[in-house]
Amino acid sequence: MERWDRVGRNAAYGAALALLPYLLIKVSWVVGSLLGVLPVGNGFGLAEWIVLNIVTVGMAVIGIALALALVRPWGMRMPGALVAFCSWVGSGFLVSVLPFVFFSALLKVGGDSQGGGGDDPAMPLWEGVLVQFSFVGMGLGLALAVPAYLRRRWPDAFVGRLGDSPRTAPPWAAVVGAAVGLVWLYWAAGGTLGIAHPTERNTDGYVLAAVWGFWALAGSAAVWTVARARPAGLARRLPLVFGWVGSGSLFAWSAWKLPLMLYVAVADPADVAPLENPTVAVVLHLCAVVAGAAMMRTLVRPHTPVAENHAQPEVAIRLED
């Protein structure tokens, strides 16, 4: 077994173990709320709180199953599209926010983080620590295990250089993704256009917006370089990695936030006051979801080598395998 594969396999097991505390905490919240021994999160009714936490329980179960699929033999027999999609969404959720965790700790903030499962402001300190441990452990595990799995299953996708493929038209999704990223960076820099409650912003919010903006721009630039096949000498694996995480971040986080912001925009609950203007947020997250999905499609589309030697077509990642 190669060293890279060994590291990836150990990371996959570590990711599954790291996510267990989060799963157990979320299950306890559901059971405790139903029994009336644990409080309901601020801004939620009992039914809404139960539904939200059941969804996150399901996401945790899928995350643990994904981590095991990346290392167990049965994971290689699963449909490629299913494993790739779950890996892409999981990486978008967790790998992309690792810089946020680092900078939050560096700035000695984190008690009001929007990025790490703190849906209840009354969460005890020990629960908050375990939740952050689960997210960081899963994120680090996926950062190592997913590339190792993809390399084993689709080895041809990570060899060669961009110049081996023909240039295609500039992808519109990269332009939309970059525009979304610039909006987030504008908010991270202190811009208030589109912000409904500027005085309620905090340091965590600024840092998180900066991280989302960075990945949106990085992913858009990576997809652009893949489509344009320039610079020709660049190894294909580099833009694939940034395109994978960047497009996944756009899709995953906005797919999570879009239904919540739609609910706020339509129902206008009196006890919920999002920082962003709900209409602006809905449009922004919708653009991010569409752009992220289209960017991923660009990364996995078939491409034919430039040389006219009737070689078999290659693909970035053959999801049908």
Short mmCIF file of C-alpha atoms in Angstrom, two decimals, residues 25-26 28-29 37-41 49 110-112 116-133:
data_model
loop_
_atom_site.label_atom_id
_atom_site.label_comp_id
_atom_site.label_asym_id
_atom_site.label_seq_id
_atom_site.Cartn_x
_atom_site.Cartn_y
_atom_site.Cartn_z
CA ILE A 25 -25.28 15.46 20.78
CA LYS A 26 -27.85 16.04 18.05
CA SER A 28 -29.80 13.98 22.60
CA TRP A 29 -31.21 17.36 21.54
CA VAL A 37 -35.98 18.30 29.50
CA LEU A 38 -33.90 20.36 27.04
CA PRO A 39 -34.75 23.86 25.76
CA VAL A 40 -35.71 24.68 22.21
CA GLY A 41 -33.29 26.93 20.30
CA TRP A 49 -36.42 22.64 16.15
CA GLY A 110 -15.74 31.61 18.28
CA GLY A 111 -18.44 31.88 20.88
CA ASP A 112 -20.91 33.22 18.29
CA GLY A 116 -19.91 25.36 13.19
CA GLY A 117 -23.20 23.97 14.36
CA GLY A 118 -23.91 26.54 17.06
CA ASP A 119 -27.64 26.68 16.29
CA ASP A 120 -28.37 27.15 20.01
CA PRO A 121 -26.79 30.19 21.70
CA ALA A 122 -27.32 28.50 25.10
CA MET A 123 -25.12 25.53 24.15
CA PRO A 124 -22.86 24.52 27.09
CA LEU A 125 -19.17 25.06 26.59
CA TRP A 126 -18.36 21.34 26.59
CA GLU A 127 -20.94 20.68 23.87
CA GLY A 128 -19.56 23.52 21.78
CA VAL A 129 -16.05 22.08 22.10
CA LEU A 130 -17.24 18.63 21.02
CA VAL A 131 -19.17 20.05 18.07
CA GLN A 132 -16.12 21.98 16.90
CA PHE A 133 -13.96 18.89 17.40
#
